[in-house]
């Protein structure tokens, strides 16, 4: 009986690892798609495209109108 429980635990751990890997891949593809879509819409509307730093966080460049003197 304990062998079966250990086997089930291993199966569950493998399943959870695989599910987590798939979710990570999906989130990466979704993030890339959103960035591409956002940049395409900004280009269509002739808006400045936002720059991203290494952590993929938005770093907005202020236009001359919005800069504080």
mmCIF file of C-alpha atoms in Angstrom:
data_model
loop_
_atom_site.group_PDB
_atom_site.id
_atom_site.type_symbol
_atom_site.label_atom_id
_atom_site.label_comp_id
_atom_site.label_asym_id
_atom_site.label_seq_id
_atom_site.Cartn_x
_atom_site.Cartn_y
_atom_site.Cartn_z
ATOM 1 C CA UNK A 1 0.000 0.000 0.000
ATOM 2 C CA UNK A 2 2.708 2.607 0.805
ATOM 3 C CA UNK A 3 4.375 1.932 -2.587
ATOM 4 C CA UNK A 4 1.171 2.916 -4.360
ATOM 5 C CA UNK A 5 0.859 6.115 -2.333
ATOM 6 C CA UNK A 6 4.445 7.064 -3.126
ATOM 7 C CA UNK A 7 3.863 6.300 -6.812
ATOM 8 C CA UNK A 8 0.727 8.461 -6.832
ATOM 9 C CA UNK A 9 2.659 11.278 -5.186
ATOM 10 C CA UNK A 10 5.370 11.049 -7.833
ATOM 11 C CA UNK A 11 2.764 11.068 -10.600
ATOM 12 C CA UNK A 12 1.097 14.109 -9.088
ATOM 13 C CA UNK A 13 4.422 15.895 -8.714
ATOM 14 C CA UNK A 14 5.296 15.142 -12.360
ATOM 15 C CA UNK A 15 1.859 16.325 -13.475
ATOM 16 C CA UNK A 16 2.113 19.541 -11.454
ATOM 17 C CA UNK A 17 5.609 20.222 -12.814
ATOM 18 C CA UNK A 18 4.395 19.689 -16.401
ATOM 19 C CA UNK A 19 1.323 21.860 -15.815
ATOM 20 C CA UNK A 20 3.474 24.617 -14.320
ATOM 21 C CA UNK A 21 5.873 24.444 -17.282
ATOM 22 C CA UNK A 22 2.977 24.725 -19.750
ATOM 23 C CA UNK A 23 1.491 27.643 -17.825
ATOM 24 C CA UNK A 24 4.851 29.421 -17.833
ATOM 25 C CA UNK A 25 5.169 28.936 -21.608
ATOM 26 C CA UNK A 26 1.614 30.193 -22.151
ATOM 27 C CA UNK A 27 2.187 33.281 -19.981
ATOM 28 C CA UNK A 28 5.383 34.108 -21.895
ATOM 29 C CA UNK A 29 3.601 33.777 -25.265
ATOM 30 C CA UNK A 30 0.677 35.871 -23.990
ATOM 31 C CA UNK A 31 3.025 38.601 -22.691
ATOM 32 C CA UNK A 32 4.885 38.686 -26.016
ATOM 33 C CA UNK A 33 1.608 38.818 -27.954
ATOM 34 C CA UNK A 34 0.260 41.685 -25.836
ATOM 35 C CA UNK A 35 3.494 43.656 -26.233
ATOM 36 C CA UNK A 36 3.468 43.165 -30.011
ATOM 37 C CA UNK A 37 -0.231 44.090 -30.231
ATOM 38 C CA UNK A 38 0.255 47.175 -28.034
ATOM 39 C CA UNK A 39 3.214 48.334 -30.128
ATOM 40 C CA UNK A 40 1.303 47.795 -33.398
ATOM 41 C CA UNK A 41 -1.671 49.808 -32.136
ATOM 42 C CA UNK A 42 0.649 52.580 -30.924
ATOM 43 C CA UNK A 43 2.276 52.693 -34.345
ATOM 44 C CA UNK A 44 -1.134 52.865 -36.060
ATOM 45 C CA UNK A 45 -2.192 55.723 -33.802
ATOM 46 C CA UNK A 46 1.219 57.371 -34.201
ATOM 47 C CA UNK A 47 1.903 57.231 -30.468
ATOM 48 C CA UNK A 48 5.386 56.776 -29.029
ATOM 49 C CA UNK A 49 6.168 53.116 -28.388
ATOM 50 C CA UNK A 50 6.973 52.415 -24.737
ATOM 51 C CA UNK A 51 10.390 51.072 -23.838
ATOM 52 C CA UNK A 52 10.870 48.040 -21.578
ATOM 53 C CA UNK A 53 13.723 47.428 -19.180
ATOM 54 C CA UNK A 54 15.279 44.047 -18.339
ATOM 55 C CA UNK A 55 12.460 43.101 -15.937
ATOM 56 C CA UNK A 56 9.858 43.845 -18.666
ATOM 57 C CA UNK A 57 8.423 46.728 -16.679
ATOM 58 C CA UNK A 58 7.155 49.792 -18.453
ATOM 59 C CA UNK A 59 9.451 52.775 -18.436
ATOM 60 C CA UNK A 60 7.488 55.681 -19.773
ATOM 61 C CA UNK A 61 9.229 58.555 -21.410
ATOM 62 C CA UNK A 62 7.426 61.798 -20.695
ATOM 63 C CA UNK A 63 6.636 64.018 -23.617
ATOM 64 C CA UNK A 64 7.908 67.614 -23.451
ATOM 65 C CA UNK A 65 4.382 68.718 -22.535
ATOM 66 C CA UNK A 66 4.294 66.541 -19.403
ATOM 67 C CA UNK A 67 7.813 67.215 -18.134
ATOM 68 C CA UNK A 68 8.093 69.329 -15.018
ATOM 69 C CA UNK A 69 10.151 72.450 -15.382
#
